[in-house]
CSV table of C-alpha atoms in Angstrom, one decimal:
chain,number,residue,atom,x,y,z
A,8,UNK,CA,-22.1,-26.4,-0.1
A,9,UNK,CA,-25.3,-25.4,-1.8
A,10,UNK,CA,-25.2,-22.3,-3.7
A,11,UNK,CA,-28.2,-20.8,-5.4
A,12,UNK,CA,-27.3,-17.9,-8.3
A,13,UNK,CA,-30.0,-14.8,-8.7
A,14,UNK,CA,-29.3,-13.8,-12.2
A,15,UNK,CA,-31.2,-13.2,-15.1
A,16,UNK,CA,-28.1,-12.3,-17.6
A,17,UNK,CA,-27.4,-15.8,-19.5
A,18,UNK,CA,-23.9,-15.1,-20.3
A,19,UNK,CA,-23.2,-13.9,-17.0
A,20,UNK,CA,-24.6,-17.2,-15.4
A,21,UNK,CA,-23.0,-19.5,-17.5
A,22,UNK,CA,-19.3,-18.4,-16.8
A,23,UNK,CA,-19.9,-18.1,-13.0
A,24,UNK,CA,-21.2,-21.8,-13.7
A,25,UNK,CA,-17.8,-22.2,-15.6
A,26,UNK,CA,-15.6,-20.8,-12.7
A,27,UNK,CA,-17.4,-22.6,-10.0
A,28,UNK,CA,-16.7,-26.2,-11.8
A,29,UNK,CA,-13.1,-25.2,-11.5
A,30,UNK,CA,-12.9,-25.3,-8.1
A,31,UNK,CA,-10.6,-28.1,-7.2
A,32,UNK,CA,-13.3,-30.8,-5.9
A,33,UNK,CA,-16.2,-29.1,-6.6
A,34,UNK,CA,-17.4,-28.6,-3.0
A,35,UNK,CA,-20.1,-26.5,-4.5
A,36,UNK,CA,-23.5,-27.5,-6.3
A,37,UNK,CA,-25.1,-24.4,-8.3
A,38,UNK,CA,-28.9,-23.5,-8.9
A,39,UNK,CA,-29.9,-21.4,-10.7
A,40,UNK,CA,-33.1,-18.6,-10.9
A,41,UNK,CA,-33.8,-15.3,-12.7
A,42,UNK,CA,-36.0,-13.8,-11.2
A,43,UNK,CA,-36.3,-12.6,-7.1
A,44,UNK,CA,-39.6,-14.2,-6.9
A,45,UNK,CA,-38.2,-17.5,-8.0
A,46,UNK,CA,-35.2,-17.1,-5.2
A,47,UNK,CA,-37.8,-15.9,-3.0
A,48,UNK,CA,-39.6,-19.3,-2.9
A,49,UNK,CA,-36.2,-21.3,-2.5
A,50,UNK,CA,-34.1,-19.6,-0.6
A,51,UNK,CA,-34.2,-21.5,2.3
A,52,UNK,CA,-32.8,-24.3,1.2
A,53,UNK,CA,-29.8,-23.1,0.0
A,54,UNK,CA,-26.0,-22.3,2.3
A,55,UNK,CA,-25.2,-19.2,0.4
A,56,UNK,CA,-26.6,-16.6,-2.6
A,57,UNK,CA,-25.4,-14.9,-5.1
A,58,UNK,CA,-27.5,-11.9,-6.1
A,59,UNK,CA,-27.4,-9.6,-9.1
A,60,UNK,CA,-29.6,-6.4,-8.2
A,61,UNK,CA,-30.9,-6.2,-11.6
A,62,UNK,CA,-33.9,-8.8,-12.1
A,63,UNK,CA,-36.8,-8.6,-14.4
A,64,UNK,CA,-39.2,-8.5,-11.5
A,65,UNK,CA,-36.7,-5.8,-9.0
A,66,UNK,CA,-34.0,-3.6,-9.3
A,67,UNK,CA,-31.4,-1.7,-7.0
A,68,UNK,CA,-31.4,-2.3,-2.7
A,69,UNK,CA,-34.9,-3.3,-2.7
A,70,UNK,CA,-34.1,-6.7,-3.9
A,71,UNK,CA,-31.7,-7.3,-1.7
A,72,UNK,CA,-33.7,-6.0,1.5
A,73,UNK,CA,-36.5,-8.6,0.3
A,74,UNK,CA,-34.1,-11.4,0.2
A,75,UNK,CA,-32.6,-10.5,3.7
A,76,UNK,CA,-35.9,-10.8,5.0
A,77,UNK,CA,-36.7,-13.9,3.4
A,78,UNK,CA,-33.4,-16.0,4.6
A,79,UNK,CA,-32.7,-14.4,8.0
A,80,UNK,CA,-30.0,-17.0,8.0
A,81,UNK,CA,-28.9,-17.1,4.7
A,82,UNK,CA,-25.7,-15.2,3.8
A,83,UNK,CA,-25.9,-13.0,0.7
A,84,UNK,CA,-23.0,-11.8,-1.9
A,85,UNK,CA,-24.0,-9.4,-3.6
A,86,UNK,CA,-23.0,-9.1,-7.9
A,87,UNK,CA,-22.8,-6.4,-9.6
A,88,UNK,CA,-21.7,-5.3,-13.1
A,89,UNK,CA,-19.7,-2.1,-11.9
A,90,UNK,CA,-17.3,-1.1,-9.5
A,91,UNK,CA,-19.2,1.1,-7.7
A,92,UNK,CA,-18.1,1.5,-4.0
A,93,UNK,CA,-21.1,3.9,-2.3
A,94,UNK,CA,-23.4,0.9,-3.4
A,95,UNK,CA,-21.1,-2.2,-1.9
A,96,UNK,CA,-21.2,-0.2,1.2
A,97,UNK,CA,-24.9,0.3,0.8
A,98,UNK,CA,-25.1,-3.3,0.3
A,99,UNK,CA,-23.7,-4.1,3.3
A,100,UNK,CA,-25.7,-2.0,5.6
A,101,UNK,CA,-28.7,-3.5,4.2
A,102,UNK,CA,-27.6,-6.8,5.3
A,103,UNK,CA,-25.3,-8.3,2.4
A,104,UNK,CA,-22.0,-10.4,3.3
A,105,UNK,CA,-19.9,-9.4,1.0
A,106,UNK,CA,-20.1,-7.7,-2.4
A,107,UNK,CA,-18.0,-9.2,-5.8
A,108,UNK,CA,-18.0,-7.2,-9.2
A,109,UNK,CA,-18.7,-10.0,-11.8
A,110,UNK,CA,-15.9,-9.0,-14.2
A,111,UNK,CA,-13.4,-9.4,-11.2
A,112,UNK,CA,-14.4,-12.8,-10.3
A,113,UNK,CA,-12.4,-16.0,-10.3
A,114,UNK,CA,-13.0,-19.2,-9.0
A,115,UNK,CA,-10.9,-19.2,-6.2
A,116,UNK,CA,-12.4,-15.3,-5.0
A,117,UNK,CA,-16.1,-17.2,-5.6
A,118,UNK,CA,-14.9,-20.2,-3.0
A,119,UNK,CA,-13.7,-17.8,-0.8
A,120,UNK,CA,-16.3,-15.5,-1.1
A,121,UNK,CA,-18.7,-18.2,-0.4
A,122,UNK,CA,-17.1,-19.7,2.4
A,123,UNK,CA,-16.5,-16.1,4.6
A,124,UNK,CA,-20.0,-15.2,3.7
A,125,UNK,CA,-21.3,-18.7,5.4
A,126,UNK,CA,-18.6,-18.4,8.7
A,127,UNK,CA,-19.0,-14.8,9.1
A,128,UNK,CA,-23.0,-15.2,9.2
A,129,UNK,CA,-23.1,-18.5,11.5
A,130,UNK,CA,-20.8,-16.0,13.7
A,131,UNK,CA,-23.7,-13.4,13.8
A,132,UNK,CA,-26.0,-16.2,14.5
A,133,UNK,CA,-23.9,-17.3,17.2
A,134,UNK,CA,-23.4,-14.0,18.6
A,135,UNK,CA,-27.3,-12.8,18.4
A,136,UNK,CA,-28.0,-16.5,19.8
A,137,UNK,CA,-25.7,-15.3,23.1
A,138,UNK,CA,-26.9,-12.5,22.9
A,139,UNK,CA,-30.6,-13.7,23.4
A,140,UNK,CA,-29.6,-16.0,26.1
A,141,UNK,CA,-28.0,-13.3,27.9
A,142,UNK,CA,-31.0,-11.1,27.6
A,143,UNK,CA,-33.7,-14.2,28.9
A,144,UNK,CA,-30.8,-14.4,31.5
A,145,UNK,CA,-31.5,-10.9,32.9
A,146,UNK,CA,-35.1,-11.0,32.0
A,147,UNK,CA,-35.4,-14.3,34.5
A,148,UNK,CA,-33.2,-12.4,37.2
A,149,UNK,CA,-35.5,-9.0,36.8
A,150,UNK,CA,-38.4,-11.3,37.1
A,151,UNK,CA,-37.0,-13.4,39.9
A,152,UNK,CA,-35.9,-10.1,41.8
A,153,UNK,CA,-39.2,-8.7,41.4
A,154,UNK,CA,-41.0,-11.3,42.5
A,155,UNK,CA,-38.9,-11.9,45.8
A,156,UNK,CA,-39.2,-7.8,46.6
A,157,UNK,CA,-43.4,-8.7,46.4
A,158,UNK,CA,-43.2,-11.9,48.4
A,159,UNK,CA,-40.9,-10.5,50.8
A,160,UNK,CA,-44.0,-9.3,53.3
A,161,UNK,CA,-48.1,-8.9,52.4
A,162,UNK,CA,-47.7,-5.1,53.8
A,163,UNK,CA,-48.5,-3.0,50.0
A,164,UNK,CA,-46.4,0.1,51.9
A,165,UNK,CA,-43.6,-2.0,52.7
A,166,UNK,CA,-43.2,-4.7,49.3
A,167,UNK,CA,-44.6,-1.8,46.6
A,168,UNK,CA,-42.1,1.1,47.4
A,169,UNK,CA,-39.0,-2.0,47.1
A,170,UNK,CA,-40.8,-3.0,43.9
A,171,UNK,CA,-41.2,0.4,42.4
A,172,UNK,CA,-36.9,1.1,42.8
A,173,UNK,CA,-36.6,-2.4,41.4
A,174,UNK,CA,-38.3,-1.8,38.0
A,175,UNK,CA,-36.0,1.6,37.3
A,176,UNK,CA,-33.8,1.8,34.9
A,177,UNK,CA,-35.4,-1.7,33.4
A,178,UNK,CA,-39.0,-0.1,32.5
A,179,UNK,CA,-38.4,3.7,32.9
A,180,UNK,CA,-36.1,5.9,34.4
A,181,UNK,CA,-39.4,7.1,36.6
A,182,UNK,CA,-42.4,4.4,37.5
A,183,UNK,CA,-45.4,5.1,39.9
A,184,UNK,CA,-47.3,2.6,41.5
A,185,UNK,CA,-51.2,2.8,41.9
A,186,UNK,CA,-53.6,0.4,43.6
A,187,UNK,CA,-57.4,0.0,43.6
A,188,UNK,CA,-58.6,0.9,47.4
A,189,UNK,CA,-62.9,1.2,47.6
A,190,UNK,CA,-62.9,1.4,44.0
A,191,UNK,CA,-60.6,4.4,44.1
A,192,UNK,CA,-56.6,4.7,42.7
A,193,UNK,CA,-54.5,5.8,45.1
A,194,UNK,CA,-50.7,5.8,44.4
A,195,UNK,CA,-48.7,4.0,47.2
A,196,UNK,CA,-44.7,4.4,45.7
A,197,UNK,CA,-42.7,5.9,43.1
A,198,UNK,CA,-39.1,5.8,42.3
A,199,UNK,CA,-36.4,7.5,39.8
A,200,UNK,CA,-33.8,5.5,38.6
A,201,UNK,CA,-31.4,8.4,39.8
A,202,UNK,CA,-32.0,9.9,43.5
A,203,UNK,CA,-31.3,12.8,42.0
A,204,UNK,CA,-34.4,13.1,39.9
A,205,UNK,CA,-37.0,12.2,42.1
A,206,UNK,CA,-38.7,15.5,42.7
A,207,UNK,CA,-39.1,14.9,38.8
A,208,UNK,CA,-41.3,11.7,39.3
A,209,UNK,CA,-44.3,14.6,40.8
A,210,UNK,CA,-43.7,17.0,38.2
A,211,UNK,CA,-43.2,14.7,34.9
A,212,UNK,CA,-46.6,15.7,32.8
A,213,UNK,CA,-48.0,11.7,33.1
A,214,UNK,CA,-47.7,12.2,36.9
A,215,UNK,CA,-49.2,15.4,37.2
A,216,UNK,CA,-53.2,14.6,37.2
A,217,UNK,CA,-54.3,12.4,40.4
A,218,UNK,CA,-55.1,9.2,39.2
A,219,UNK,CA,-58.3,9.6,39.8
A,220,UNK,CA,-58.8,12.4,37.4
A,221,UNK,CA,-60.6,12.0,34.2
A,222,UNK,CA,-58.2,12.4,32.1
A,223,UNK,CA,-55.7,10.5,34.3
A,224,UNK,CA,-53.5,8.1,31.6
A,225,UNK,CA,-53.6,5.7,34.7
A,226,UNK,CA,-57.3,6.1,35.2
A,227,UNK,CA,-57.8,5.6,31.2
A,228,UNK,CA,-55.8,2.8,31.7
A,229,UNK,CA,-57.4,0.7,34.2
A,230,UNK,CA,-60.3,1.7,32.9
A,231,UNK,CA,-59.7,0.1,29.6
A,232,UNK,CA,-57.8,-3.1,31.1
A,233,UNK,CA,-54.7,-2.5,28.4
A,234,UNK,CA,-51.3,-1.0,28.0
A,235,UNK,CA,-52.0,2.4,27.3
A,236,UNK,CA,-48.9,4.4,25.6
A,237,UNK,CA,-48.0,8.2,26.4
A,238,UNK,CA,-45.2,10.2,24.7
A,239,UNK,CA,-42.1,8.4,25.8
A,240,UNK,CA,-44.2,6.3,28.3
A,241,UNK,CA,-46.7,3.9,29.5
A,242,UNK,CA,-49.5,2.5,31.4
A,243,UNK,CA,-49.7,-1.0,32.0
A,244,UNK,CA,-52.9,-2.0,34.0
A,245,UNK,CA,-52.1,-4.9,37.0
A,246,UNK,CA,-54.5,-7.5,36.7
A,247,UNK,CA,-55.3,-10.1,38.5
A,248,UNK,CA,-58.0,-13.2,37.9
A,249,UNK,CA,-60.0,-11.2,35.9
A,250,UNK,CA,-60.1,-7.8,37.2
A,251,UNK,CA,-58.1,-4.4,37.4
A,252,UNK,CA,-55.7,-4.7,41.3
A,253,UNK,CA,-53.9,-1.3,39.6
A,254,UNK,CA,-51.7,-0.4,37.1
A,255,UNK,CA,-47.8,1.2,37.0
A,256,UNK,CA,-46.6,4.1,35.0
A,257,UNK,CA,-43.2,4.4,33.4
A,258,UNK,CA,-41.4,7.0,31.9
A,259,UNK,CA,-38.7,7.7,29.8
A,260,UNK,CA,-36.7,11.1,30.9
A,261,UNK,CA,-32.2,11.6,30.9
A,262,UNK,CA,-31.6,8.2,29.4
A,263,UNK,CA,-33.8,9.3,26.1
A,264,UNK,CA,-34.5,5.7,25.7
A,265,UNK,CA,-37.7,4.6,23.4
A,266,UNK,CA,-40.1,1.8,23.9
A,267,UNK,CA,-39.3,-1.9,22.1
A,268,UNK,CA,-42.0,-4.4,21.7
A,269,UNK,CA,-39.0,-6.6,24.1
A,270,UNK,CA,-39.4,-3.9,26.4
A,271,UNK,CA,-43.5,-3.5,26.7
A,272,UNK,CA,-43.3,-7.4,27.0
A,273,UNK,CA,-41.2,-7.3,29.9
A,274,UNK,CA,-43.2,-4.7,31.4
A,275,UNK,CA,-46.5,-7.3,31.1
A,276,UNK,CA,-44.7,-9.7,32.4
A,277,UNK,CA,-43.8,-7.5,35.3
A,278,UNK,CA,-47.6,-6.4,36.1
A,279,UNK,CA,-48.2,-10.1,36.1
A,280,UNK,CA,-46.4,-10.7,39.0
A,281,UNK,CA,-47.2,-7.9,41.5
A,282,UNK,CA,-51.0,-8.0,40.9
A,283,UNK,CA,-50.6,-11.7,41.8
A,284,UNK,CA,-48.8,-9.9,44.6
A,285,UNK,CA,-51.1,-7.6,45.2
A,286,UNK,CA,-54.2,-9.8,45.2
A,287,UNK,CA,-52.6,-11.9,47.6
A,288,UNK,CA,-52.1,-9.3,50.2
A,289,UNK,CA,-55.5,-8.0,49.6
A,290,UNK,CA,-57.1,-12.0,50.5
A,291,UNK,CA,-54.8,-11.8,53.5
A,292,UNK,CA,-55.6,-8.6,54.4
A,293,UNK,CA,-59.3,-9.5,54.2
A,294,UNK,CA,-58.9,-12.8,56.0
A,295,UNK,CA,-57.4,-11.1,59.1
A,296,UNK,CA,-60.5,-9.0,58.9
A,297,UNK,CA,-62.4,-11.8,58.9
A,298,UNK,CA,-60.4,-13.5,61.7
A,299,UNK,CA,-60.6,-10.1,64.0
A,300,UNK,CA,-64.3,-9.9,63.4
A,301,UNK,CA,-64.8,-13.9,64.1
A,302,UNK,CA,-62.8,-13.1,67.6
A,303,UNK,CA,-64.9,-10.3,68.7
A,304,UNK,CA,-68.0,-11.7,67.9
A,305,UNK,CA,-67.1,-14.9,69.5
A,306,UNK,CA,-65.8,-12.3,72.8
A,307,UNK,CA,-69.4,-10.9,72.5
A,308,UNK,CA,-71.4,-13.8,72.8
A,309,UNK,CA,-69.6,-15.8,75.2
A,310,UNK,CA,-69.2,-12.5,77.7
A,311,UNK,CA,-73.8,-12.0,76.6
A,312,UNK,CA,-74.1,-16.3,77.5
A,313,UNK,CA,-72.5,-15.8,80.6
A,314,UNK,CA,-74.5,-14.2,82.3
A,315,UNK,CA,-78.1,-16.2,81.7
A,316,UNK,CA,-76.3,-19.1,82.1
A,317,UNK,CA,-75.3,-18.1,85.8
A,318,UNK,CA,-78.7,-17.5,86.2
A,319,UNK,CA,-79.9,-21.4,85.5
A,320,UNK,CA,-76.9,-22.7,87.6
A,321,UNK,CA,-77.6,-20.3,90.2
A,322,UNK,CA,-81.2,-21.3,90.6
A,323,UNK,CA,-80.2,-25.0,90.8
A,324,UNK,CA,-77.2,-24.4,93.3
A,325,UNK,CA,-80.9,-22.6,95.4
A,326,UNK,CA,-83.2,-25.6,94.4
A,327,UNK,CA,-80.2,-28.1,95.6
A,328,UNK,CA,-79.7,-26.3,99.0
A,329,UNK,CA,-83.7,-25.6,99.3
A,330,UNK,CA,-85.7,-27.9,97.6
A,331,UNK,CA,-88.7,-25.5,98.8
A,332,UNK,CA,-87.0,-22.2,97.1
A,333,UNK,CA,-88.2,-24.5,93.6
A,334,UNK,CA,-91.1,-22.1,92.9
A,335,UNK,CA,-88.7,-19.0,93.3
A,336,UNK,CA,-85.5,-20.9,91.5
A,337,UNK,CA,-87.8,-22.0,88.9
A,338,UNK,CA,-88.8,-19.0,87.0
A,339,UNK,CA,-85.5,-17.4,87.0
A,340,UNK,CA,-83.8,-20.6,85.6
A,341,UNK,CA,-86.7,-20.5,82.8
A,342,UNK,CA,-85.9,-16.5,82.4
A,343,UNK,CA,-82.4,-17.4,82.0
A,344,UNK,CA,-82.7,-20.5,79.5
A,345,UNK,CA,-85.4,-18.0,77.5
A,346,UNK,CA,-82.3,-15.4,77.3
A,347,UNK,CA,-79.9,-17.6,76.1
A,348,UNK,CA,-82.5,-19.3,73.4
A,349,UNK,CA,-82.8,-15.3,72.1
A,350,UNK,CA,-79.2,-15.2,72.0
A,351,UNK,CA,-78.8,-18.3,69.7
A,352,UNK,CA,-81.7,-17.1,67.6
A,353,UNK,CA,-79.9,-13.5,67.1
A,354,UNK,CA,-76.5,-15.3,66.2
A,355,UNK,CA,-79.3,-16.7,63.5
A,356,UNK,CA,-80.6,-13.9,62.7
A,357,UNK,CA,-76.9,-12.8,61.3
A,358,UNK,CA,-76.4,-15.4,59.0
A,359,UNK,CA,-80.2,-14.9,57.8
A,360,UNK,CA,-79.2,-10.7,57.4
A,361,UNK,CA,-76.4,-12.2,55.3
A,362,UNK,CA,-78.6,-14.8,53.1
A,363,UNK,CA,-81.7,-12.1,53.0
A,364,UNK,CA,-84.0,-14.3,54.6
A,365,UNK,CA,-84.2,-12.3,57.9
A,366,UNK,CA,-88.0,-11.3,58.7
A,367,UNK,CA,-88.7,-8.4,61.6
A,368,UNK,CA,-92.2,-9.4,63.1
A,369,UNK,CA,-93.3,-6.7,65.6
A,370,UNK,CA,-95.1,-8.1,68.8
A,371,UNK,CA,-96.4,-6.4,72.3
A,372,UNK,CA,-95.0,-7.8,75.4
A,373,UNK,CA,-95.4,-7.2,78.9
A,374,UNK,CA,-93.0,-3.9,80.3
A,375,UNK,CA,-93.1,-5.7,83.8
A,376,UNK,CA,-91.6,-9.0,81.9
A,377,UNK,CA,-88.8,-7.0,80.8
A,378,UNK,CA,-87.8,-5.3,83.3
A,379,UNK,CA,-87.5,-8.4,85.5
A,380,UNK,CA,-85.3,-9.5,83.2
A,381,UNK,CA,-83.0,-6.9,83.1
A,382,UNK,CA,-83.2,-7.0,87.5
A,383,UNK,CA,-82.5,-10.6,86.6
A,384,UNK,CA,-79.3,-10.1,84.8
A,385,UNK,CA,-77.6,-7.4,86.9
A,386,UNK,CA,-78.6,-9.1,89.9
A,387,UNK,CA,-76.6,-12.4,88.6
A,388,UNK,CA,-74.2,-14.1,91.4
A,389,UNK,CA,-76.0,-12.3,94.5
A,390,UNK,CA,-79.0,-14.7,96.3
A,391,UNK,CA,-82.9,-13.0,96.4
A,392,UNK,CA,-83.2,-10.3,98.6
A,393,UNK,CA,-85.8,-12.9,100.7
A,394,UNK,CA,-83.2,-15.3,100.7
A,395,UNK,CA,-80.5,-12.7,102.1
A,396,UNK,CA,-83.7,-12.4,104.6
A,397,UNK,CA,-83.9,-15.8,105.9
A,398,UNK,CA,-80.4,-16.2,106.2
């Protein structure tokens, strides 16, 4: 085992030298430093420390809370010339293993020392390792959980109230939820983590300007496109390839929790997921819009085609009974034909609105033409009045 001694005393470093060579076996090899910057440098290398508070270059707890942060893995004992007990129990909050008082030592307190120090810290690294593991564990299941609730339909009034209840108690005892509708907010669900409380999810001070107010923290939020914090809250904007879907508040109230960096991460991660959500049943939502206007324009054009088109075949079901009705037959099929060209060229005249192209050219026709045509189309699927006559 590798042992590195912090101690600028001489005497005092050559008989813990002297005690740990008498170890039966001599499991241990010592290095020595005497000063904290020194043991600062090498600490990492080493399985256990022995640190005397009182170097040249620091003095008291401060050393030691340095030297915890340097080898998060590393397990101190702490030396000291006095038996003083208020600061081995300050030690040890601070992050020590154990504490030895250097006129107390012998070699077999060193080895044991040395080897509790080194099992009882691998037992914290094992239990903050589980304890990690357990933590991604219920992060993935939040995650997963939240994502199913926003998958589960592309109706926002059915999937957003389910989500809201799903991130309380993990984000905030209270969370709203607000989307972006015609460039507006306009909050769609809100939840308390208990029932009881959710009168208090309207009258909690984040909640209580609209969202669309100018000092809304929601509105101040999306407007900024980041977490924004309130007292014993937050804002996270929703976003969604590149732009603002909405944002959800959350709120600390009963449980008097406070906001960890863990916790704000989980809360990104969460706004992740339903603005992907969200944008998703926005595209759908517009693609049945799409799809319903396709359908009625298609209604209106085949019902407007119809009737022109009867027009030519009725004038060739005349010219193929009455090959002398032609110069009757004929105009009306060339009337009809003419209407269904100006039909085509409107459907044109659509996609040219939509490109910018479209060009209005105002011209005089004949009133007489027009209202022929008009006769023409009401009169579709009944013969002439002269051929009703000759019949």
């Amino acid at each position: 085992m590798k042992v590195l001694l912090v101690e600028d005393n001489q005497a005092d470093a050559r008989l813990f030298a002297e005690l740990l060579s008498e170890i039966p076996g001599r499991p241990f090899s010592l290095t020595r430093v005497d000063t904290l910057e020194q043991a600062l440098r090498v600490i990492g290398e080493y399985d256990v420390v022995f640190l005397d508070l009182s170097l040249p270059d620091a003095h008291g707890l401060p050393t030691l809370h340095r030297m915890v942060q340097a080898g998060r893995q590393i397990p101190i004992v702490v030396l000291t010339g006095t038996d003083d007990t208020k600061t081995a129990v300050e030690a040890m909050k601070a992050g020590a293993q154990d504490y030895l008082t250097k006129n107390e030592i012998t070699p077999s307190l060193i080895a044991r020392t040395a080897r509790y120090a080194v099992e009882r810290k691998l037992h914290e690294e094992n239990a903050r390792q589980l304890a990690l593991s357990d933590e991604a564990a219920l992060r993935a299941s939040f995650l997963s959980s939240l994502v199913s609730a926003i998958n589960a339909s592309l109706d926002l009034t059915q999937t957003l109230p389910a989500v809201a209840k799903l991130l309380v108690p993990t984000v905030g005892d209270f969370v709203s939820i607000d989307v972006v509708r015609d460039g507006k907010l306009e909050r769609v669900a809100r939840a308390a983590a208990d029932p009881a409380h959710e009168a208090a999810v309207a009258e909690h001070a984040a909640f209580a300007l609209g969202p669309d107010h100018p000092r809304s923290p929601v509105a101040q939020a999306v407007e900024s496109r980041r977490m924004l914090e309130i007292p014993r809250g937050m804002v996270v904007p929703m976003l969604s390839r590149g732009k603002v879907v909405g944002a959800f508040t959350a709120v600390m109230g009963p449980s008097q929790r406070t906001y960890s960096d863990d916790l704000r991460r989980i809360a990104e991660e969460a706004a992740e997921r339903i603005a992907i959500g969200i944008d998703n049943a926005s595209l759908y939502a517009a693609a049945q819009r799409a799809i319903h206007g396709r359908d009625e324009l298609l209604a209106v054009v085949s019902h407007d085609l119809r009737n022109p088109l009867n027009i030519v075949a009725l004038a060739l079901q005349m010219m193929e009974a009455d090959p002398e009705s032609a110069p009757s037959a004929l105009p009306r099929a060339k009337r009809g034909a003419e209407r269904m060209l100006r039909l085509i060229e409107d459907l044109l005249d659509v996609a040219r609105i939509d490109a910018g192209t479209l060009r209005v050219e105002p011209m005089r026709m004949e009133l007489t033409s027009l209202l022929e045509d008009s006769l023409e189309q009401h009169r579709v699927g009944h013969p002439p009045v002269d051929d009703r006559r000759r019949s």
